[in-house]
Short mmCIF file of C-alpha atoms in Angstrom, two decimals:
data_model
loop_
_atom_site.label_atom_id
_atom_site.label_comp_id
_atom_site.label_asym_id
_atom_site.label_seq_id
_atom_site.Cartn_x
_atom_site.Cartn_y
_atom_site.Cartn_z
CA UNK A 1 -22.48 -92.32 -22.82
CA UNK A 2 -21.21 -91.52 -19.05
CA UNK A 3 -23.94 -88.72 -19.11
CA UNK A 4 -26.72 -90.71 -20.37
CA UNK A 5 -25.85 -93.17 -17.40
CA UNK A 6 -26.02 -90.78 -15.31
CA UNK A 7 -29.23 -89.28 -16.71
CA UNK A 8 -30.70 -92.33 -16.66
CA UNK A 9 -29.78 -93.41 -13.02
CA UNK A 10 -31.18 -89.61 -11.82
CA UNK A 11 -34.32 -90.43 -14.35
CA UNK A 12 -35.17 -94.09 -12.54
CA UNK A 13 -34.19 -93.25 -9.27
CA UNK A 14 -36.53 -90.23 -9.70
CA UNK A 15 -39.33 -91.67 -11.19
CA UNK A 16 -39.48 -94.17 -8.96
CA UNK A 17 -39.48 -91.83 -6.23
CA UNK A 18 -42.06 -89.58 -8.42
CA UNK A 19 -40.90 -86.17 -7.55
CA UNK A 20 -37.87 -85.04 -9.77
CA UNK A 21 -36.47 -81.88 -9.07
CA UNK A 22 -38.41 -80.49 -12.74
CA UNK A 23 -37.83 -77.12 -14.16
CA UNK A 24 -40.94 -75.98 -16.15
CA UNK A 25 -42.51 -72.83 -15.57
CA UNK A 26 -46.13 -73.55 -14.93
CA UNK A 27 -46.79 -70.75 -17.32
CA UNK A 28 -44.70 -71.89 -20.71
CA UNK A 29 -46.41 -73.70 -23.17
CA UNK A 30 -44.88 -77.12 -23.47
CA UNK A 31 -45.80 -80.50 -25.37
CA UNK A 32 -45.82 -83.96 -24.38
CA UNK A 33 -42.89 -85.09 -25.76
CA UNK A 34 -40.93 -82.14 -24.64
CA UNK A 35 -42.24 -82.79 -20.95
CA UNK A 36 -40.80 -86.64 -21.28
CA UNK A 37 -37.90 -85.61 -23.13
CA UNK A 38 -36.95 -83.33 -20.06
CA UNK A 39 -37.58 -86.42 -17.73
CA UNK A 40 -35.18 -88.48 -19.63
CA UNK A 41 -32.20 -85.92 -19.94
CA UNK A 42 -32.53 -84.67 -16.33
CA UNK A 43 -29.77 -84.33 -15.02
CA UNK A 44 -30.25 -82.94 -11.33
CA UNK A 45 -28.43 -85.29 -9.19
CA UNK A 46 -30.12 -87.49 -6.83
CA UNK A 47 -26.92 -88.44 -5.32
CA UNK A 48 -25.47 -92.33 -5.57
CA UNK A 49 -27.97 -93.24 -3.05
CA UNK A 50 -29.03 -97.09 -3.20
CA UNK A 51 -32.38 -97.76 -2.14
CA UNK A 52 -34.18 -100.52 -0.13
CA UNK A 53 -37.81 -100.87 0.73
CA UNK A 54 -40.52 -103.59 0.07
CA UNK A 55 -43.22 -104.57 -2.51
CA UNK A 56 -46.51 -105.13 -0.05
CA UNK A 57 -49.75 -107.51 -1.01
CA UNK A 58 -51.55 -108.11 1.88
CA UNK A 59 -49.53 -110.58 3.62
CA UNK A 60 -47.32 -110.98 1.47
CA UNK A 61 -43.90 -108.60 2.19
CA UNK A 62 -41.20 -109.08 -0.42
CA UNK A 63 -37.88 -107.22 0.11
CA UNK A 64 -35.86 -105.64 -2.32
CA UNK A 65 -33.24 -103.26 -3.28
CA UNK A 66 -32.11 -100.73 -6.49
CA UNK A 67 -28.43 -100.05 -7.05
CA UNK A 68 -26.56 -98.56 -9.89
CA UNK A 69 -23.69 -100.38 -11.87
CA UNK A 70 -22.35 -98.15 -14.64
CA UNK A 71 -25.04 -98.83 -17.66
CA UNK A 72 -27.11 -101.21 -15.31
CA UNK A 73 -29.66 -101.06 -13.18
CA UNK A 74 -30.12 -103.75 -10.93
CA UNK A 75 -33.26 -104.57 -8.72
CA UNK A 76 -32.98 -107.63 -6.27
CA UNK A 77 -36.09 -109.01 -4.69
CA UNK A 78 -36.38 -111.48 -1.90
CA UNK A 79 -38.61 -114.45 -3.33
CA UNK A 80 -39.11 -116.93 0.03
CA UNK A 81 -35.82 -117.43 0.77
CA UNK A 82 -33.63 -116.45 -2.45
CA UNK A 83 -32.48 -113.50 -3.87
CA UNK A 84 -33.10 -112.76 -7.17
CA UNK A 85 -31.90 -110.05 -9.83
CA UNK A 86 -32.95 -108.42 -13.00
CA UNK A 87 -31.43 -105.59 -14.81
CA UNK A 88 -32.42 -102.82 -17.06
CA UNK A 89 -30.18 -102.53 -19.40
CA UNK A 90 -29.89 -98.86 -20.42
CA UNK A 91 -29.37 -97.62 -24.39
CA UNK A 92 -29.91 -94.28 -25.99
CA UNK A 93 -33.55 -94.98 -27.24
CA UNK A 94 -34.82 -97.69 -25.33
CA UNK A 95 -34.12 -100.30 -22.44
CA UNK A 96 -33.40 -104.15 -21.89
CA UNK A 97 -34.84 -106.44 -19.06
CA UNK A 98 -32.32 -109.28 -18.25
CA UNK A 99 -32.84 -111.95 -15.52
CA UNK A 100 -29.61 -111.97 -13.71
CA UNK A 101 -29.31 -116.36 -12.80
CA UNK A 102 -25.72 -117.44 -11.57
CA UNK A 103 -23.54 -114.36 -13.00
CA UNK A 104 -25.52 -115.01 -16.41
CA UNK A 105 -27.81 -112.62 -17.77
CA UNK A 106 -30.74 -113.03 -20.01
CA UNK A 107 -32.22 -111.06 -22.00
CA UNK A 108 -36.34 -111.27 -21.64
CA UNK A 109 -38.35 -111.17 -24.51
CA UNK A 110 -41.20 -109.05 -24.75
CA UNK A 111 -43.75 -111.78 -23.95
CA UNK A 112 -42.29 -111.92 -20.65
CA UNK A 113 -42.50 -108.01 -19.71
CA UNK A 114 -45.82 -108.70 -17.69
CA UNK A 115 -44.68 -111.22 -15.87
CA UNK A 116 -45.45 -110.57 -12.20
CA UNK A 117 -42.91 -110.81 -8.80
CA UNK A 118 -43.19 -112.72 -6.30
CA UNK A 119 -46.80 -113.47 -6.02
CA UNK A 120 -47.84 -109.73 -6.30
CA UNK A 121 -49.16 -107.89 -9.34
CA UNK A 122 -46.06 -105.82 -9.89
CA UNK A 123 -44.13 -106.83 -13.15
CA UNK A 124 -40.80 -106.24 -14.35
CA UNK A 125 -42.04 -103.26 -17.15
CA UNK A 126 -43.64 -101.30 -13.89
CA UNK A 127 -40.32 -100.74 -12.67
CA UNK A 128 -38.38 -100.60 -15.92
CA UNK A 129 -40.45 -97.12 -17.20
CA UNK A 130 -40.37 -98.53 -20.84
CA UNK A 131 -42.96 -95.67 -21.52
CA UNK A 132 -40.72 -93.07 -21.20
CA UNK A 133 -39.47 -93.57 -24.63
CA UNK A 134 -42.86 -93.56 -26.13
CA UNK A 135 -42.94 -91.20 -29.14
CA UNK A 136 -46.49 -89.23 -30.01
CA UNK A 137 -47.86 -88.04 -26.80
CA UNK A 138 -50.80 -85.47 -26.56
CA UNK A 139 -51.16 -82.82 -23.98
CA UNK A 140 -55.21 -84.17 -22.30
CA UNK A 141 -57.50 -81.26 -21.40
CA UNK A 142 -58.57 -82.97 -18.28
CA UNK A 143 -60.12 -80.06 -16.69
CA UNK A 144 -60.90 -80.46 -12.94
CA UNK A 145 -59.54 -84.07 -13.04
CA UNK A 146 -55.98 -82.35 -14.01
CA UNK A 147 -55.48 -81.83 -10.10
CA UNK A 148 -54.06 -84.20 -8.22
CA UNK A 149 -53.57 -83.82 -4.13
CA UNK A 150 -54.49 -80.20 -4.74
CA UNK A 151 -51.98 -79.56 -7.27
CA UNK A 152 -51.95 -78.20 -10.81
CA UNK A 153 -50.98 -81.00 -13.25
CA UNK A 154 -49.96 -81.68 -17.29
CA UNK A 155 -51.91 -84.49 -17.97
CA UNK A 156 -49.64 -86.49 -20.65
CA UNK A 157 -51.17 -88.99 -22.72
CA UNK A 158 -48.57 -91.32 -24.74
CA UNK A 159 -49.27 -94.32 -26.88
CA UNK A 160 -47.33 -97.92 -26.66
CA UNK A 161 -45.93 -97.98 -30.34
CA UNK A 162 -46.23 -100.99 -30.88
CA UNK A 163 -49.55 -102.19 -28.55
CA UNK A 164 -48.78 -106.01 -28.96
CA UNK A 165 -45.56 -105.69 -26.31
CA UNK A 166 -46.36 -105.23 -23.09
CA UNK A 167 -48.91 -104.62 -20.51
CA UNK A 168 -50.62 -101.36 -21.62
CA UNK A 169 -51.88 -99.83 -25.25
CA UNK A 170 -51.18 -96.25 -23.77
CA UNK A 171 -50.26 -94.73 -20.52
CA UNK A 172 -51.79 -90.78 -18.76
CA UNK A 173 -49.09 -89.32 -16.25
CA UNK A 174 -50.27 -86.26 -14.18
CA UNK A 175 -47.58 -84.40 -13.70
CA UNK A 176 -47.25 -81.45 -11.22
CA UNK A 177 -46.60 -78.22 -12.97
CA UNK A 178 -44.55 -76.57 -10.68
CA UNK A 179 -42.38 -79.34 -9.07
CA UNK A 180 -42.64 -81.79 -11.92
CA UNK A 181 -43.79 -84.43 -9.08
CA UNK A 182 -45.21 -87.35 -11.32
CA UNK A 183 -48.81 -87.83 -8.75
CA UNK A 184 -49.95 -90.50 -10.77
CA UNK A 185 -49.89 -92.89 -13.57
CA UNK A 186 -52.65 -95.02 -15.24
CA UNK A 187 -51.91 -97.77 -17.65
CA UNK A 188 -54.71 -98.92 -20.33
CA UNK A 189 -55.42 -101.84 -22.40
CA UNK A 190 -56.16 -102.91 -25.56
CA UNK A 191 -59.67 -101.88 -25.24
CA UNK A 192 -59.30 -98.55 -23.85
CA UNK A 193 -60.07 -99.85 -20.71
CA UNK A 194 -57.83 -98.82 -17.43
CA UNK A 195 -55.47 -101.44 -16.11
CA UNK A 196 -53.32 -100.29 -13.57
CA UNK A 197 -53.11 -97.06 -11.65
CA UNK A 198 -49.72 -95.96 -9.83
CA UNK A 199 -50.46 -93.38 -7.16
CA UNK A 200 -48.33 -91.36 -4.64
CA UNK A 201 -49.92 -92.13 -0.92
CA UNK A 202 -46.86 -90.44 1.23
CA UNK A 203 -43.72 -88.78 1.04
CA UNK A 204 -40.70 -88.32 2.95
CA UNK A 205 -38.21 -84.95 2.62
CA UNK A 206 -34.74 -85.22 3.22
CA UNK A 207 -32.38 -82.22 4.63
CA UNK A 208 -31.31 -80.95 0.97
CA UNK A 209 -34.79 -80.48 0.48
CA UNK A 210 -35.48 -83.67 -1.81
CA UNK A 211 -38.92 -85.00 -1.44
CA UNK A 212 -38.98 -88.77 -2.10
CA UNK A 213 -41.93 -90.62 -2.08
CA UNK A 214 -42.57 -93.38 1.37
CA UNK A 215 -45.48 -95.20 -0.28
CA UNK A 216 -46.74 -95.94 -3.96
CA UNK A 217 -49.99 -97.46 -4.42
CA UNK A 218 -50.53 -100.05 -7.30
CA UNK A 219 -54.31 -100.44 -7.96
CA UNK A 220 -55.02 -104.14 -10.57
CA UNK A 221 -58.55 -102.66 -11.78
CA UNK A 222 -61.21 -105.30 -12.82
CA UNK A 223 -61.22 -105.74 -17.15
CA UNK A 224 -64.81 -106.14 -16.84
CA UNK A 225 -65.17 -102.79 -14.59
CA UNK A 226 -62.27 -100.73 -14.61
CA UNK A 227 -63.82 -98.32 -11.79
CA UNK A 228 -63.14 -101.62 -9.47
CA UNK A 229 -60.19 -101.77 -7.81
CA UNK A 230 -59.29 -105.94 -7.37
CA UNK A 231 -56.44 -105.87 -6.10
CA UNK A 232 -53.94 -103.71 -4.20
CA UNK A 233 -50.23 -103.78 -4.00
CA UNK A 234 -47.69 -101.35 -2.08
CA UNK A 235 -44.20 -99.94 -2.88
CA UNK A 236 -42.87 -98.94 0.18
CA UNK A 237 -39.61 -97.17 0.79
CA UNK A 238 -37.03 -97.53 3.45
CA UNK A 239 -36.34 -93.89 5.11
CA UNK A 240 -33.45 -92.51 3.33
CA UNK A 241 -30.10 -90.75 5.33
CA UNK A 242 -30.84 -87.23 5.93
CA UNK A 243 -34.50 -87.87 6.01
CA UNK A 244 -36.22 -84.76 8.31
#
Protein backbone atom coordinates (compact mmCIF):
# COMPACT_ATOMS: atom_id res chain seq x y z
CA UNK A 1 0.00 0.00 0.00
CA UNK A 2 3.14 2.40 0.87
CA UNK A 3 4.05 1.97 -2.91
CA UNK A 4 0.78 2.67 -4.34
CA UNK A 5 0.94 5.98 -2.18
CA UNK A 6 3.76 6.73 -3.45
CA UNK A 7 2.79 5.89 -7.03
CA UNK A 8 -0.03 7.75 -6.74
CA UNK A 9 1.53 11.00 -5.22
CA UNK A 10 4.40 10.76 -8.30
CA UNK A 11 1.16 9.99 -10.70
CA UNK A 12 -0.91 13.40 -9.47
CA UNK A 13 1.88 15.46 -8.89
CA UNK A 14 2.92 14.49 -12.47
CA UNK A 15 -0.09 14.76 -14.20
CA UNK A 16 -0.78 17.79 -12.94
CA UNK A 17 2.42 19.04 -14.00
CA UNK A 18 1.84 17.02 -17.47
CA UNK A 19 5.30 15.87 -18.18
CA UNK A 20 6.15 12.55 -16.27
CA UNK A 21 9.43 11.30 -16.65
CA UNK A 22 7.67 8.21 -19.21
CA UNK A 23 9.62 5.34 -20.51
CA UNK A 24 8.11 4.14 -23.85
CA UNK A 25 10.11 3.72 -26.79
CA UNK A 26 8.46 5.71 -29.49
CA UNK A 27 8.95 2.67 -31.62
CA UNK A 28 7.13 -0.32 -29.41
CA UNK A 29 3.77 -1.04 -30.07
CA UNK A 30 1.71 -0.26 -27.03
CA UNK A 31 -2.18 -0.07 -26.17
CA UNK A 32 -4.20 2.31 -24.38
CA UNK A 33 -4.58 0.73 -21.36
CA UNK A 34 -1.01 -0.25 -21.13
CA UNK A 35 -0.03 3.54 -21.73
CA UNK A 36 -2.45 4.53 -18.55
CA UNK A 37 -1.51 1.61 -16.67
CA UNK A 38 2.22 2.87 -16.87
CA UNK A 39 0.94 6.39 -15.72
CA UNK A 40 -0.62 4.96 -12.70
CA UNK A 41 2.30 2.63 -11.47
CA UNK A 42 5.04 5.21 -12.21
CA UNK A 43 7.12 5.29 -9.95
CA UNK A 44 9.95 7.92 -10.88
CA UNK A 45 10.13 10.18 -8.01
CA UNK A 46 9.10 13.67 -8.22
CA UNK A 47 10.51 14.36 -4.92
CA UNK A 48 8.11 15.42 -1.69
CA UNK A 49 7.79 18.72 -3.25
CA UNK A 50 4.44 20.64 -2.19
CA UNK A 51 3.16 22.88 -4.67
CA UNK A 52 1.49 26.36 -4.69
CA UNK A 53 0.21 28.37 -7.59
CA UNK A 54 -3.24 29.88 -8.56
CA UNK A 55 -6.46 29.00 -10.50
CA UNK A 56 -6.88 32.35 -12.91
CA UNK A 57 -10.47 33.61 -14.52
CA UNK A 58 -10.08 36.87 -15.62
CA UNK A 59 -10.13 38.79 -12.53
CA UNK A 60 -10.69 36.47 -10.54
CA UNK A 61 -7.16 34.94 -8.78
CA UNK A 62 -7.83 32.12 -6.36
CA UNK A 63 -4.82 30.70 -4.43
CA UNK A 64 -4.15 27.32 -3.63
CA UNK A 65 -1.85 24.63 -2.65
CA UNK A 66 -1.27 20.46 -3.13
CA UNK A 67 0.42 18.54 -0.36
CA UNK A 68 0.74 14.90 0.34
CA UNK A 69 -0.50 13.14 3.64
CA UNK A 70 0.19 9.41 3.50
CA UNK A 71 -3.04 8.02 1.39
CA UNK A 72 -4.36 11.70 0.95
CA UNK A 73 -4.14 14.22 -1.21
CA UNK A 74 -5.08 17.45 -0.11
CA UNK A 75 -5.77 20.66 -2.27
CA UNK A 76 -6.58 23.98 -0.34
CA UNK A 77 -8.01 26.90 -2.22
CA UNK A 78 -8.43 30.43 -1.07
CA UNK A 79 -12.30 31.24 -1.53
CA UNK A 80 -12.51 35.33 -0.52
CA UNK A 81 -11.14 35.13 2.59
CA UNK A 82 -11.27 31.31 3.81
CA UNK A 83 -9.39 28.45 3.21
CA UNK A 84 -10.90 25.54 2.13
CA UNK A 85 -9.85 21.72 1.64
CA UNK A 86 -10.79 18.68 -0.25
CA UNK A 87 -9.08 15.42 -0.49
CA UNK A 88 -8.66 12.62 -2.86
CA UNK A 89 -8.80 9.82 -1.21
CA UNK A 90 -6.53 7.25 -2.90
CA UNK A 91 -7.56 3.20 -3.28
CA UNK A 92 -6.19 0.54 -5.53
CA UNK A 93 -8.86 0.94 -8.36
CA UNK A 94 -10.33 4.15 -7.97
CA UNK A 95 -10.41 7.52 -5.88
CA UNK A 96 -12.65 9.46 -3.27
CA UNK A 97 -13.39 13.30 -3.19
CA UNK A 98 -14.01 14.45 0.47
CA UNK A 99 -14.71 18.09 1.52
CA UNK A 100 -12.43 18.61 4.39
CA UNK A 101 -15.05 21.22 6.95
CA UNK A 102 -13.72 21.61 10.64
CA UNK A 103 -11.33 18.36 10.86
CA UNK A 104 -14.47 16.40 9.32
CA UNK A 105 -14.38 14.92 6.06
CA UNK A 106 -17.08 14.15 3.65
CA UNK A 107 -17.31 12.07 1.28
CA UNK A 108 -18.95 13.75 -2.14
CA UNK A 109 -21.25 11.94 -4.06
CA UNK A 110 -20.98 11.69 -7.60
CA UNK A 111 -23.59 14.37 -8.35
CA UNK A 112 -21.31 16.75 -6.86
CA UNK A 113 -18.02 15.86 -8.99
CA UNK A 114 -18.78 18.91 -11.38
CA UNK A 115 -19.18 21.20 -9.02
CA UNK A 116 -17.03 24.23 -9.83
CA UNK A 117 -14.32 26.39 -7.36
CA UNK A 118 -14.49 29.42 -6.50
CA UNK A 119 -16.37 31.12 -9.20
CA UNK A 120 -14.19 29.56 -12.02
CA UNK A 121 -15.01 26.61 -14.24
CA UNK A 122 -12.53 24.25 -12.67
CA UNK A 123 -14.26 21.36 -10.66
CA UNK A 124 -13.11 19.04 -8.17
CA UNK A 125 -12.95 15.75 -10.90
CA UNK A 126 -10.39 18.12 -13.11
CA UNK A 127 -7.96 17.86 -10.49
CA UNK A 128 -8.83 14.46 -9.05
CA UNK A 129 -7.80 12.49 -12.68
CA UNK A 130 -10.78 10.04 -12.07
CA UNK A 131 -10.10 9.01 -15.79
CA UNK A 132 -7.11 7.42 -15.18
CA UNK A 133 -8.82 4.37 -14.03
CA UNK A 134 -11.00 4.17 -17.01
CA UNK A 135 -10.93 0.62 -18.45
CA UNK A 136 -11.39 0.13 -22.54
CA UNK A 137 -9.33 2.73 -24.16
CA UNK A 138 -8.51 2.71 -27.99
CA UNK A 139 -5.31 3.82 -29.52
CA UNK A 140 -7.05 7.09 -32.22
CA UNK A 141 -5.35 7.28 -35.63
CA UNK A 142 -5.36 11.00 -35.52
CA UNK A 143 -2.98 11.52 -38.25
CA UNK A 144 -1.56 15.09 -38.53
CA UNK A 145 -3.72 16.19 -35.52
CA UNK A 146 -1.53 13.49 -33.39
CA UNK A 147 1.17 16.38 -33.04
CA UNK A 148 1.02 18.56 -30.51
CA UNK A 149 3.71 21.68 -30.08
CA UNK A 150 5.67 19.85 -32.75
CA UNK A 151 5.79 16.65 -31.05
CA UNK A 152 4.89 13.07 -31.90
CA UNK A 153 1.91 11.95 -29.76
CA UNK A 154 -0.36 8.54 -28.74
CA UNK A 155 -3.59 9.84 -29.01
CA UNK A 156 -5.59 7.76 -26.17
CA UNK A 157 -9.18 7.62 -26.31
CA UNK A 158 -10.93 6.14 -22.99
CA UNK A 159 -14.58 5.89 -22.16
CA UNK A 160 -16.32 7.07 -18.64
CA UNK A 161 -17.79 3.56 -17.60
CA UNK A 162 -20.42 4.54 -16.35
CA UNK A 163 -21.39 8.07 -18.47
CA UNK A 164 -24.10 9.19 -15.86
CA UNK A 165 -21.12 10.26 -13.13
CA UNK A 166 -19.36 13.00 -13.90
CA UNK A 167 -18.55 15.70 -16.26
CA UNK A 168 -17.45 13.86 -19.46
CA UNK A 169 -18.81 10.53 -21.50
CA UNK A 170 -15.09 9.96 -22.66
CA UNK A 171 -11.83 11.73 -22.48
CA UNK A 172 -8.60 11.93 -25.72
CA UNK A 173 -5.07 12.54 -24.03
CA UNK A 174 -2.18 13.29 -26.51
CA UNK A 175 0.55 12.02 -25.13
CA UNK A 176 4.19 12.69 -26.22
CA UNK A 177 5.88 9.58 -27.41
CA UNK A 178 9.18 10.13 -26.38
CA UNK A 179 8.89 12.02 -23.02
CA UNK A 180 5.44 10.81 -22.14
CA UNK A 181 4.56 14.72 -21.63
CA UNK A 182 0.63 14.59 -21.46
CA UNK A 183 0.20 18.09 -24.18
CA UNK A 184 -3.32 17.94 -23.89
CA UNK A 185 -6.57 16.62 -22.75
CA UNK A 186 -10.17 17.04 -24.12
CA UNK A 187 -13.19 16.00 -22.20
CA UNK A 188 -16.62 15.14 -24.15
CA UNK A 189 -20.19 14.92 -23.37
CA UNK A 190 -22.98 12.98 -23.61
CA UNK A 191 -23.48 13.90 -27.13
CA UNK A 192 -20.13 13.47 -28.45
CA UNK A 193 -19.70 16.92 -28.29
CA UNK A 194 -16.26 18.52 -26.72
CA UNK A 195 -16.50 20.04 -23.30
CA UNK A 196 -13.41 20.98 -21.91
CA UNK A 197 -9.91 21.10 -23.29
CA UNK A 198 -6.73 21.07 -20.86
CA UNK A 199 -3.69 22.40 -22.67
CA UNK A 200 0.03 22.95 -21.74
CA UNK A 201 0.83 26.91 -22.53
CA UNK A 202 4.48 27.01 -20.66
CA UNK A 203 6.87 25.12 -18.83
CA UNK A 204 9.47 25.57 -16.38
CA UNK A 205 12.79 23.02 -15.99
CA UNK A 206 14.33 22.55 -12.84
CA UNK A 207 18.26 21.66 -12.28
CA UNK A 208 17.64 17.69 -12.19
CA UNK A 209 16.31 18.17 -15.44
CA UNK A 210 12.45 17.88 -14.52
CA UNK A 211 10.27 19.86 -16.77
CA UNK A 212 7.11 20.99 -14.92
CA UNK A 213 4.56 22.76 -16.51
CA UNK A 214 4.13 27.08 -15.47
CA UNK A 215 0.72 27.42 -17.12
CA UNK A 216 -2.33 25.05 -18.01
CA UNK A 217 -5.02 26.37 -20.05
CA UNK A 218 -8.71 25.26 -19.32
CA UNK A 219 -10.89 26.07 -22.40
CA UNK A 220 -15.31 25.75 -21.25
CA UNK A 221 -16.31 25.18 -25.09
CA UNK A 222 -19.90 26.32 -26.07
CA UNK A 223 -22.57 22.88 -26.08
CA UNK A 224 -24.15 24.45 -28.94
CA UNK A 225 -20.62 24.96 -30.85
CA UNK A 226 -17.94 23.12 -29.42
CA UNK A 227 -15.27 24.91 -31.84
CA UNK A 228 -16.17 28.10 -29.45
CA UNK A 229 -14.17 28.64 -26.76
CA UNK A 230 -16.64 30.57 -23.83
CA UNK A 231 -14.74 30.72 -21.36
CA UNK A 232 -11.10 30.56 -20.22
CA UNK A 233 -9.54 29.60 -16.99
CA UNK A 234 -5.68 29.33 -15.96
CA UNK A 235 -3.66 26.94 -13.72
CA UNK A 236 -0.72 28.65 -12.94
CA UNK A 237 2.24 27.35 -11.02
CA UNK A 238 4.47 28.92 -8.50
CA UNK A 239 8.32 28.49 -9.68
CA UNK A 240 9.55 25.48 -8.00
CA UNK A 241 13.29 25.32 -5.92
CA UNK A 242 15.91 24.49 -8.33
CA UNK A 243 13.99 25.99 -11.13
CA UNK A 244 16.82 27.08 -14.08
Amino acid sequence: MMNLMKNWKNLLLAAMMLVPAYGQEADIPVTADELLADMREMTVSQGNKDVAGRIRKAKIKIPFSLSVRGDTLAFQYKDGSVWKRFDVLIKEKNVDIALVENSKARILSPSQYSQTIAGTDVCYEDLSLRFLYWKGGQMVDAGADSRIKGRDCYVVQVPNPNPAVGQFAWVRMWIDKENGTTWQIDGYGKDGKLRKRFSITSVQRLNDGTWFFKQMKLEVRNPQNPNRTIALNYLEMDDLPGKK
